[in-house]
């Protein structure tokens, strides 16, 4: 085992929940509205099917190959050569995800709050923090997620409750104006975030109460659906048709929040939410990439790789997306598909081949 | 532009110092090789980006590959 730390299923659920939260809240409403208009609030409910499916697949694969991650059992399932190729493709997509996430984080901060700060400073600062956290091990990541989840949920609630008075239910109408197809288009867009639950595979070997992992995984997906649906409903019923004008409609909403006539400009809370959430998301996915590459190269320790891969991700974040325009366009139209391929199709392929090979699942038990 | 290059150089200097400190502690040969490979990949990429800021990257390659499917699924607005 490359890391001797232990986490609980609840910590894992918090990690995965935060991995999806902020980007989903801030960016999903714009794209979902363009595709589904007034029916966009339904999209997370239907789109969550992929979330439940991936939690089931990842836990089932863990039952087939206990104590192993996707990188390790892909060799057992597909053979050494093909397994190495498939796991390398998965790791390259994970590198891409990390780089895009860092870039999106810095673009959002630079666009909305820190206009004079160069992107490289924002990206490097977060990466240095991530390097420290990932080097500290899986326990630190788990505890950070558990500690920050209540705070982040509290921030979301503080931002949502004062806005409830502005809600106009009429904006949800007409329902199914252009049939069910636009809803499905919105579903394809919104479900892009749910397969990120595949990163559970890198943490399951360290979960002490692993027999509860599936239940906690499903609970985490339910939290995500609740937050996504609530946010989309709020954006739709307050901004209505104006949603399509803003790349980050939820942040636009928070600019209207006034509590007791003297608390104003709570959009600073959005920055807090964004930074905390992206931190947890980055360390979760970054840990997965580093651990994955250490396992791919069969190294005895993953920690020496943390810094070089961090440097590579920082460079990759500039290489991957040359300018701000590309960030927005690719996120809206293309990223959905290749994340779905990497995070959903590869685990499905592995599960199907493992089942065809007649592998029997074991019952997961509490680990010491 | 000069300010921007200085930012990259500053980050690179810090990264090289940390890399040298790190390398002194490593004893496992394969780990050292993989460490150097990733570091070189990162720095090569950084230099290439400084050389050409609009270097086409994986997002653009994948996007051009996916565009036909995306055009079928999503509406343009």
GROMACS .gro file of C-alpha atoms in nm:
model
  445
    1UNK     CA    1   0.000   0.000   0.000
    2UNK     CA    2   0.149   0.333  -0.107
    3UNK     CA    3  -0.028   0.528   0.170
    4UNK     CA    4  -0.078   0.395   0.523
    5UNK     CA    5  -0.353   0.644   0.614
    6UNK     CA    6  -0.717   0.554   0.673
    7UNK     CA    7  -1.033   0.750   0.604
    8UNK     CA    8  -1.400   0.681   0.669
    9UNK     CA    9  -1.681   0.639   0.415
   10UNK     CA   10  -1.835   0.965   0.542
   11UNK     CA   11  -1.510   1.152   0.469
   12UNK     CA   12  -1.500   0.998   0.123
   13UNK     CA   13  -1.862   1.105   0.064
   14UNK     CA   14  -1.773   1.463   0.168
   15UNK     CA   15  -1.469   1.463  -0.062
   16UNK     CA   16  -1.672   1.350  -0.360
   17UNK     CA   17  -1.957   1.591  -0.280
   18UNK     CA   18  -1.718   1.887  -0.269
   19UNK     CA   19  -1.549   1.765  -0.587
   20UNK     CA   20  -1.872   1.837  -0.773
   21UNK     CA   21  -2.019   2.125  -0.576
   22UNK     CA   22  -1.874   2.463  -0.672
   23UNK     CA   23  -1.812   2.413  -1.043
   24UNK     CA   24  -2.159   2.263  -1.075
   25UNK     CA   25  -2.328   2.546  -0.885
   26UNK     CA   26  -2.144   2.822  -1.065
   27UNK     CA   27  -2.123   2.697  -1.421
   28UNK     CA   28  -2.398   2.438  -1.476
   29UNK     CA   29  -2.692   2.681  -1.480
   30UNK     CA   30  -2.570   2.880  -1.783
   31UNK     CA   31  -2.520   2.573  -2.003
   32UNK     CA   32  -2.831   2.395  -1.872
   33UNK     CA   33  -3.045   2.701  -1.949
   34UNK     CA   34  -2.912   2.729  -2.305
   35UNK     CA   35  -3.005   2.365  -2.369
   36UNK     CA   36  -3.325   2.320  -2.166
   37UNK     CA   37  -3.462   2.672  -2.100
   38UNK     CA   38  -3.733   2.667  -1.831
   39UNK     CA   39  -3.704   2.289  -1.785
   40UNK     CA   40  -3.343   2.309  -1.674
   41UNK     CA   41  -3.425   2.235  -1.307
   42UNK     CA   42  -3.508   1.873  -1.404
   43UNK     CA   43  -3.166   1.806  -1.557
   44UNK     CA   44  -2.970   1.718  -1.238
   45UNK     CA   45  -3.242   1.478  -1.126
   46UNK     CA   46  -3.228   1.280  -1.452
   47UNK     CA   47  -2.854   1.335  -1.502
   48UNK     CA   48  -2.775   1.187  -1.161
   49UNK     CA   49  -2.839   0.838  -1.302
   50UNK     CA   50  -2.476   0.838  -1.419
   51UNK     CA   51  -2.369   0.935  -1.065
   52UNK     CA   52  -2.551   0.642  -0.902
   53UNK     CA   53  -2.428   0.412  -1.179
   54UNK     CA   54  -2.062   0.507  -1.139
   55UNK     CA   55  -2.074   0.472  -0.758
   56UNK     CA   56  -2.222   0.123  -0.803
   57UNK     CA   57  -1.965   0.028  -1.071
   58UNK     CA   58  -1.664   0.154  -0.876
   59UNK     CA   59  -1.770  -0.018  -0.552
   60UNK     CA   60  -1.855  -0.338  -0.739
   61UNK     CA   61  -1.512  -0.336  -0.909
   62UNK     CA   62  -1.360  -0.287  -0.564
   63UNK     CA   63  -1.552  -0.593  -0.446
   64UNK     CA   64  -1.409  -0.788  -0.742
   65UNK     CA   65  -1.056  -0.664  -0.675
   66UNK     CA   66  -1.041  -0.561  -0.307
   67UNK     CA   67  -0.763  -0.324  -0.202
   68UNK     CA   68  -0.681  -0.227  -0.560
   69UNK     CA   69  -0.743   0.093  -0.758
   70UNK     CA   70  -0.857   0.127  -1.120
   71UNK     CA   71  -0.494   0.151  -1.235
   72UNK     CA   72  -0.404  -0.179  -1.068
   73UNK     CA   73  -0.709  -0.388  -1.158
   74UNK     CA   74  -0.722  -0.269  -1.519
   75UNK     CA   75  -0.403  -0.478  -1.568
   76UNK     CA   76  -0.567  -0.776  -1.395
   77UNK     CA   77  -0.879  -0.742  -1.610
   78UNK     CA   78  -0.744  -0.650  -1.954
   79UNK     CA   79  -0.399  -0.805  -1.936
   80UNK     CA   80  -0.070  -0.628  -1.873
   81UNK     CA   81  -0.025  -0.442  -2.202
   82UNK     CA   82  -0.387  -0.339  -2.275
   83UNK     CA   83  -0.444  -0.263  -1.906
   84UNK     CA   84  -0.142  -0.032  -1.902
   85UNK     CA   85  -0.267   0.150  -2.213
   86UNK     CA   86  -0.622   0.193  -2.077
   87UNK     CA   87  -0.502   0.311  -1.734
   88UNK     CA   88  -0.257   0.552  -1.900
   89UNK     CA   89  -0.544   0.700  -2.104
   90UNK     CA   90  -0.743   0.740  -1.782
   91UNK     CA   91  -0.447   0.910  -1.611
   92UNK     CA   92  -0.391   1.147  -1.904
   93UNK     CA   93  -0.759   1.248  -1.889
   94UNK     CA   94  -0.719   1.299  -1.514
   95UNK     CA   95  -0.418   1.524  -1.577
   96UNK     CA   96  -0.633   1.715  -1.826
   97UNK     CA   97  -0.915   1.743  -1.570
   98UNK     CA   98  -0.674   1.878  -1.307
   99UNK     CA   99  -0.525   2.128  -1.550
  100UNK     CA  100  -0.865   2.248  -1.673
  101UNK     CA  101  -0.988   2.280  -1.316
  102UNK     CA  102  -0.690   2.493  -1.217
  103UNK     CA  103  -0.735   2.709  -1.524
  104UNK     CA  104  -1.107   2.753  -1.463
  105UNK     CA  105  -1.037   2.841  -1.098
  106UNK     CA  106  -0.789   3.111  -1.191
  107UNK     CA  107  -0.998   3.246  -1.481
  108UNK     CA  108  -1.300   3.283  -1.252
  109UNK     CA  109  -1.099   3.462  -0.981
  110UNK     CA  110  -0.925   3.686  -1.234
  111UNK     CA  111  -1.251   3.772  -1.410
  112UNK     CA  112  -1.458   3.839  -1.100
  113UNK     CA  113  -1.233   3.945  -0.813
  114UNK     CA  114  -0.854   3.959  -0.862
  115UNK     CA  115  -0.837   4.141  -1.194
  116UNK     CA  116  -0.474   4.257  -1.171
  117UNK     CA  117  -0.331   3.927  -1.052
  118UNK     CA  118  -0.156   3.716  -1.320
  119UNK     CA  119  -0.307   3.371  -1.375
  120UNK     CA  120   0.025   3.199  -1.306
  121UNK     CA  121   0.027   3.343  -0.952
  122UNK     CA  122  -0.325   3.218  -0.879
  123UNK     CA  123  -0.256   2.874  -1.026
  124UNK     CA  124   0.082   2.831  -0.858
  125UNK     CA  125  -0.051   2.940  -0.519
  126UNK     CA  126  -0.325   2.680  -0.528
  127UNK     CA  127  -0.085   2.417  -0.658
  128UNK     CA  128   0.168   2.479  -0.378
  129UNK     CA  129  -0.116   2.432  -0.127
  130UNK     CA  130  -0.226   2.113  -0.305
  131UNK     CA  131   0.130   1.977  -0.306
  132UNK     CA  132   0.152   2.028   0.072
  133UNK     CA  133  -0.189   1.863   0.129
  134UNK     CA  134  -0.128   1.565  -0.100
  135UNK     CA  135   0.217   1.502   0.049
  136UNK     CA  136   0.053   1.489   0.391
  137UNK     CA  137  -0.147   1.185   0.283
  138UNK     CA  138  -0.501   1.061   0.239
  139UNK     CA  139  -0.601   1.127   0.603
  140UNK     CA  140  -0.538   1.499   0.569
  141UNK     CA  141  -0.748   1.510   0.251
  142UNK     CA  142  -1.032   1.322   0.420
  143UNK     CA  143  -1.025   1.542   0.730
  144UNK     CA  144  -1.006   1.862   0.525
  145UNK     CA  145  -1.316   1.754   0.331
  146UNK     CA  146  -1.507   1.663   0.648
  147UNK     CA  147  -1.407   1.989   0.814
  148UNK     CA  148  -1.492   2.210   0.518
  149UNK     CA  149  -1.821   2.048   0.410
  150UNK     CA  150  -2.040   2.207   0.684
  151UNK     CA  151  -1.875   2.545   0.626
  152UNK     CA  152  -1.931   2.529   0.251
  153UNK     CA  153  -2.294   2.414   0.290
  154UNK     CA  154  -2.348   2.698   0.539
  155UNK     CA  155  -2.213   2.951   0.285
  156UNK     CA  156  -2.446   2.812   0.018
  157UNK     CA  157  -2.744   2.838   0.256
  158UNK     CA  158  -2.651   3.195   0.359
  159UNK     CA  159  -2.650   3.285  -0.009
  160UNK     CA  160  -2.973   3.101  -0.094
  161UNK     CA  161  -3.213   3.194   0.190
  162UNK     CA  162  -3.225   3.575   0.147
  163UNK     CA  163  -3.306   3.521  -0.221
  164UNK     CA  164  -3.617   3.312  -0.160
  165UNK     CA  165  -3.832   3.627  -0.142
  166UNK     CA  166  -3.737   3.713  -0.503
  167UNK     CA  167  -3.857   3.382  -0.645
  168UNK     CA  168  -4.123   3.396  -0.917
  169UNK     CA  169  -4.262   3.050  -0.982
  170UNK     CA  170  -4.415   3.163  -1.316
  171UNK     CA  171  -4.066   3.162  -1.467
  172UNK     CA  172  -4.066   2.781  -1.450
  173UNK     CA  173  -4.343   2.783  -1.710
  174UNK     CA  174  -4.407   2.669  -1.976
  175UNK     CA  175  -4.296   2.315  -1.890
  176UNK     CA  176  -4.183   2.098  -2.181
  177UNK     CA  177  -4.238   2.387  -2.423
  178UNK     CA  178  -4.036   2.212  -2.697
  179UNK     CA  179  -4.092   1.854  -2.585
  180UNK     CA  180  -3.853   1.629  -2.393
  181UNK     CA  181  -3.551   1.659  -2.627
  182UNK     CA  182  -3.421   1.992  -2.488
  183UNK     CA  183  -3.439   1.843  -2.138
  184UNK     CA  184  -3.225   1.551  -2.256
  185UNK     CA  185  -2.975   1.796  -2.406
  186UNK     CA  186  -2.953   1.968  -2.069
  187UNK     CA  187  -2.914   1.628  -1.901
  188UNK     CA  188  -2.616   1.545  -2.126
  189UNK     CA  189  -2.459   1.874  -2.020
  190UNK     CA  190  -2.529   1.855  -1.644
  191UNK     CA  191  -2.442   1.485  -1.600
  192UNK     CA  192  -2.082   1.565  -1.701
  193UNK     CA  193  -1.997   1.627  -1.336
  194UNK     CA  194  -2.149   1.311  -1.188
  195UNK     CA  195  -1.903   1.053  -1.332
  196UNK     CA  196  -1.632   1.234  -1.133
  197UNK     CA  197  -1.735   0.988  -0.860
  198UNK     CA  198  -1.500   0.747  -1.041
  199UNK     CA  199  -1.219   0.901  -0.831
  200UNK     CA  200  -1.361   0.705  -0.537
  201UNK     CA  201  -1.161   0.413  -0.677
  202UNK     CA  202  -0.835   0.573  -0.561
  203UNK     CA  203  -0.962   0.615  -0.204
  204UNK     CA  204  -1.157   0.293  -0.146
  205UNK     CA  205  -0.843   0.092  -0.049
  206UNK     CA  206  -0.792   0.340   0.238
  207UNK     CA  207  -1.151   0.341   0.365
  208UNK     CA  208  -1.177   0.169   0.704
  209UNK     CA  209  -1.555   0.109   0.694
  210UNK     CA  210  -1.549   0.013   0.325
  211UNK     CA  211  -1.871  -0.192   0.361
  212UNK     CA  212  -2.055   0.142   0.400
  213UNK     CA  213  -1.886   0.305   0.098
  214UNK     CA  214  -2.169   0.239  -0.148
  215UNK     CA  215  -2.436   0.374   0.086
  216UNK     CA  216  -2.231   0.688   0.157
  217UNK     CA  217  -2.158   0.724  -0.214
  218UNK     CA  218  -2.531   0.724  -0.291
  219UNK     CA  219  -2.596   0.971  -0.008
  220UNK     CA  220  -2.330   1.198  -0.155
  221UNK     CA  221  -2.497   1.181  -0.499
  222UNK     CA  222  -2.830   1.270  -0.332
  223UNK     CA  223  -2.672   1.577  -0.164
  224UNK     CA  224  -2.535   1.681  -0.501
  225UNK     CA  225  -2.876   1.644  -0.669
  226UNK     CA  226  -3.039   1.850  -0.392
  227UNK     CA  227  -2.785   2.134  -0.418
  228UNK     CA  228  -2.783   2.133  -0.801
  229UNK     CA  229  -3.162   2.126  -0.832
  230UNK     CA  230  -3.202   2.396  -0.566
  231UNK     CA  231  -2.948   2.620  -0.738
  232UNK     CA  232  -3.097   2.572  -1.084
  233UNK     CA  233  -3.449   2.640  -0.950
  234UNK     CA  234  -3.329   2.955  -0.778
  235UNK     CA  235  -3.142   3.083  -1.083
  236UNK     CA  236  -3.437   3.005  -1.311
  237UNK     CA  237  -3.708   3.157  -1.090
  238UNK     CA  238  -3.511   3.474  -1.018
  239UNK     CA  239  -3.314   3.547  -1.335
  240UNK     CA  240  -3.546   3.376  -1.584
  241UNK     CA  241  -3.442   3.440  -1.944
  242UNK     CA  242  -3.150   3.657  -1.830
  243UNK     CA  243  -2.969   3.339  -1.716
  244UNK     CA  244  -2.816   3.296  -2.061
  245UNK     CA  245  -2.650   3.638  -2.042
  246UNK     CA  246  -2.417   3.549  -1.755
  247UNK     CA  247  -2.143   3.283  -1.763
  248UNK     CA  248  -2.179   3.245  -1.384
  249UNK     CA  249  -2.550   3.315  -1.312
  250UNK     CA  250  -2.538   3.206  -0.946
  251UNK     CA  251  -2.269   3.464  -0.874
  252UNK     CA  252  -2.486   3.726  -1.040
  253UNK     CA  253  -2.768   3.631  -0.803
  254UNK     CA  254  -2.553   3.672  -0.494
  255UNK     CA  255  -2.491   4.032  -0.592
  256UNK     CA  256  -2.860   4.097  -0.516
  257UNK     CA  257  -2.843   3.947  -0.167
  258UNK     CA  258  -2.914   4.198   0.110
  259UNK     CA  259  -2.959   4.077   0.469
  260UNK     CA  260  -3.125   4.310   0.726
  261UNK     CA  261  -3.068   4.605   0.492
  262UNK     CA  262  -2.700   4.631   0.582
  263UNK     CA  263  -2.526   4.308   0.472
  264UNK     CA  264  -2.455   4.361   0.105
  265UNK     CA  265  -2.216   4.244  -0.170
  266UNK     CA  266  -2.208   3.888  -0.046
  267UNK     CA  267  -2.041   3.784  -0.370
  268UNK     CA  268  -1.721   3.779  -0.164
  269UNK     CA  269  -1.870   3.469  -0.003
  270UNK     CA  270  -1.880   3.312  -0.348
  271UNK     CA  271  -1.504   3.363  -0.370
  272UNK     CA  272  -1.465   3.193  -0.032
  273UNK     CA  273  -1.689   2.907  -0.146
  274UNK     CA  274  -1.501   2.878  -0.474
  275UNK     CA  275  -1.153   2.878  -0.319
  276UNK     CA  276  -1.240   2.628  -0.044
  277UNK     CA  277  -1.426   2.399  -0.277
  278UNK     CA  278  -1.170   2.407  -0.557
  279UNK     CA  279  -0.901   2.335  -0.296
  280UNK     CA  280  -1.078   2.015  -0.188
  281UNK     CA  281  -1.155   1.919  -0.547
  282UNK     CA  282  -0.797   1.982  -0.657
  283UNK     CA  283  -0.639   1.781  -0.375
  284UNK     CA  284  -0.881   1.493  -0.436
  285UNK     CA  285  -0.817   1.467  -0.808
  286UNK     CA  286  -0.447   1.557  -0.775
  287UNK     CA  287  -0.399   1.283  -0.517
  288UNK     CA  288  -0.571   1.040  -0.756
  289UNK     CA  289  -0.337   1.135  -1.043
  290UNK     CA  290  -0.021   1.113  -0.833
  291UNK     CA  291  -0.120   0.782  -0.672
  292UNK     CA  292  -0.227   0.654  -1.014
  293UNK     CA  293   0.106   0.734  -1.178
  294UNK     CA  294   0.298   0.587  -0.882
  295UNK     CA  295   0.099   0.265  -0.924
  296UNK     CA  296   0.138   0.273  -1.301
  297UNK     CA  297   0.518   0.292  -1.266
  298UNK     CA  298   0.507   0.047  -0.969
  299UNK     CA  299   0.690   0.286  -0.738
  300UNK     CA  300   0.724   0.211  -0.365
  301UNK     CA  301   0.611   0.563  -0.264
  302UNK     CA  302   0.390   0.823  -0.433
  303UNK     CA  303   0.519   1.129  -0.242
  304UNK     CA  304   0.830   1.202  -0.457
  305UNK     CA  305   0.601   1.241  -0.761
  306UNK     CA  306   0.380   1.508  -0.605
  307UNK     CA  307   0.594   1.808  -0.694
  308UNK     CA  308   0.698   1.712  -1.051
  309UNK     CA  309   0.339   1.624  -1.143
  310UNK     CA  310   0.230   1.954  -0.984
  311UNK     CA  311   0.473   2.143  -1.208
  312UNK     CA  312   0.347   1.947  -1.510
  313UNK     CA  313  -0.017   2.029  -1.426
  314UNK     CA  314   0.060   2.401  -1.392
  315UNK     CA  315   0.225   2.402  -1.736
  316UNK     CA  316  -0.054   2.182  -1.876
  317UNK     CA  317  -0.320   2.426  -1.753
  318UNK     CA  318  -0.176   2.693  -1.986
  319UNK     CA  319  -0.104   2.452  -2.270
  320UNK     CA  320  -0.444   2.286  -2.258
  321UNK     CA  321  -0.647   2.602  -2.289
  322UNK     CA  322  -0.477   2.893  -2.469
  323UNK     CA  323  -0.729   3.167  -2.380
  324UNK     CA  324  -1.038   3.257  -2.177
  325UNK     CA  325  -1.273   3.224  -2.472
  326UNK     CA  326  -1.165   2.862  -2.524
  327UNK     CA  327  -1.229   2.787  -2.154
  328UNK     CA  328  -1.594   2.890  -2.185
  329UNK     CA  329  -1.661   2.738  -2.527
  330UNK     CA  330  -1.500   2.401  -2.453
  331UNK     CA  331  -1.670   2.374  -2.116
  332UNK     CA  332  -2.010   2.432  -2.274
  333UNK     CA  333  -1.977   2.203  -2.572
  334UNK     CA  334  -1.691   1.953  -2.565
  335UNK     CA  335  -1.556   1.877  -2.218
  336UNK     CA  336  -1.877   1.689  -2.134
  337UNK     CA  337  -1.804   1.421  -2.391
  338UNK     CA  338  -1.445   1.336  -2.317
  339UNK     CA  339  -1.498   1.339  -1.941
  340UNK     CA  340  -1.791   1.102  -1.994
  341UNK     CA  341  -1.567   0.876  -2.202
  342UNK     CA  342  -1.286   0.868  -1.945
  343UNK     CA  343  -1.488   0.860  -1.626
  344UNK     CA  344  -1.781   0.644  -1.735
  345UNK     CA  345  -1.689   0.432  -2.037
  346UNK     CA  346  -1.354   0.302  -1.903
  347UNK     CA  347  -1.505   0.173  -1.573
  348UNK     CA  348  -1.800   0.021  -1.764
  349UNK     CA  349  -1.556  -0.155  -1.999
  350UNK     CA  350  -1.357  -0.288  -1.704
  351UNK     CA  351  -1.670  -0.411  -1.526
  352UNK     CA  352  -1.804  -0.589  -1.835
  353UNK     CA  353  -1.472  -0.764  -1.906
  354UNK     CA  354  -1.429  -0.859  -1.538
  355UNK     CA  355  -1.779  -1.012  -1.534
  356UNK     CA  356  -1.716  -1.194  -1.863
  357UNK     CA  357  -1.404  -1.343  -1.706
  358UNK     CA  358  -1.626  -1.485  -1.433
  359UNK     CA  359  -1.471  -1.297  -1.144
  360UNK     CA  360  -1.673  -1.333  -0.820
  361UNK     CA  361  -1.729  -1.036  -0.587
  362UNK     CA  362  -1.622  -1.056  -0.223
  363UNK     CA  363  -1.812  -0.918   0.073
  364UNK     CA  364  -1.647  -0.597   0.192
  365UNK     CA  365  -1.570  -0.589   0.566
  366UNK     CA  366  -1.452  -0.332   0.820
  367UNK     CA  367  -1.074  -0.283   0.798
  368UNK     CA  368  -0.845  -0.227   1.097
  369UNK     CA  369   0.508   4.067  -2.156
  370UNK     CA  370   0.836   4.105  -1.960
  371UNK     CA  371   0.642   4.096  -1.633
  372UNK     CA  372   0.470   3.780  -1.747
  373UNK     CA  373   0.801   3.610  -1.835
  374UNK     CA  374   0.940   3.716  -1.495
  375UNK     CA  375   0.649   3.536  -1.328
  376UNK     CA  376   0.733   3.214  -1.512
  377UNK     CA  377   1.105   3.250  -1.438
  378UNK     CA  378   1.031   3.311  -1.068
  379UNK     CA  379   0.814   3.002  -1.043
  380UNK     CA  380   1.071   2.798  -1.238
  381UNK     CA  381   1.357   2.901  -1.006
  382UNK     CA  382   1.156   2.802  -0.697
  383UNK     CA  383   1.059   2.471  -0.856
  384UNK     CA  384   1.421   2.388  -0.952
  385UNK     CA  385   1.547   2.463  -0.598
  386UNK     CA  386   1.278   2.238  -0.447
  387UNK     CA  387   1.354   1.970  -0.708
  388UNK     CA  388   1.723   1.970  -0.617
  389UNK     CA  389   1.641   1.942  -0.246
  390UNK     CA  390   1.396   1.660  -0.323
  391UNK     CA  391   1.634   1.465  -0.547
  392UNK     CA  392   1.897   1.447  -0.272
  393UNK     CA  393   1.659   1.240  -0.057
  394UNK     CA  394   1.563   0.986  -0.325
  395UNK     CA  395   1.735   0.646  -0.327
  396UNK     CA  396   1.504   0.427  -0.539
  397UNK     CA  397   1.638   0.430  -0.897
  398UNK     CA  398   1.303   0.399  -1.079
  399UNK     CA  399   1.156   0.675  -0.864
  400UNK     CA  400   1.447   0.905  -0.957
  401UNK     CA  401   1.398   0.830  -1.329
  402UNK     CA  402   1.020   0.890  -1.315
  403UNK     CA  403   1.077   1.204  -1.107
  404UNK     CA  404   1.317   1.345  -1.367
  405UNK     CA  405   1.083   1.248  -1.656
  406UNK     CA  406   0.788   1.437  -1.503
  407UNK     CA  407   1.001   1.737  -1.411
  408UNK     CA  408   1.148   1.758  -1.761
  409UNK     CA  409   0.801   1.717  -1.915
  410UNK     CA  410   0.668   2.003  -1.700
  411UNK     CA  411   0.956   2.236  -1.776
  412UNK     CA  412   0.965   2.153  -2.147
  413UNK     CA  413   0.596   2.231  -2.169
  414UNK     CA  414   0.645   2.555  -1.976
  415UNK     CA  415   0.926   2.664  -2.211
  416UNK     CA  416   0.716   2.573  -2.517
  417UNK     CA  417   0.427   2.782  -2.386
  418UNK     CA  418   0.658   3.079  -2.318
  419UNK     CA  419   0.790   3.041  -2.673
  420UNK     CA  420   0.442   3.026  -2.828
  421UNK     CA  421   0.154   3.135  -2.606
  422UNK     CA  422  -0.108   3.002  -2.849
  423UNK     CA  423   0.036   2.653  -2.874
  424UNK     CA  424  -0.258   2.422  -2.954
  425UNK     CA  425  -0.316   2.185  -2.665
  426UNK     CA  426  -0.518   1.873  -2.582
  427UNK     CA  427  -0.845   2.061  -2.524
  428UNK     CA  428  -0.837   2.193  -2.879
  429UNK     CA  429  -0.739   1.855  -3.027
  430UNK     CA  430  -1.016   1.678  -2.839
  431UNK     CA  431  -1.264   1.952  -2.924
  432UNK     CA  432  -1.203   1.919  -3.297
  433UNK     CA  433  -1.245   1.542  -3.260
  434UNK     CA  434  -1.571   1.577  -3.067
  435UNK     CA  435  -1.721   1.868  -3.263
  436UNK     CA  436  -1.940   1.654  -3.497
  437UNK     CA  437  -2.101   1.473  -3.199
  438UNK     CA  438  -2.136   1.796  -3.004
  439UNK     CA  439  -2.309   1.967  -3.298
  440UNK     CA  440  -2.565   1.687  -3.313
  441UNK     CA  441  -2.636   1.683  -2.938
  442UNK     CA  442  -2.623   2.050  -2.839
  443UNK     CA  443  -2.806   2.349  -2.980
  444UNK     CA  444  -2.607   2.660  -3.065
  445UNK     CA  445  -2.715   2.979  -2.889
   0.00000   0.00000   0.00000
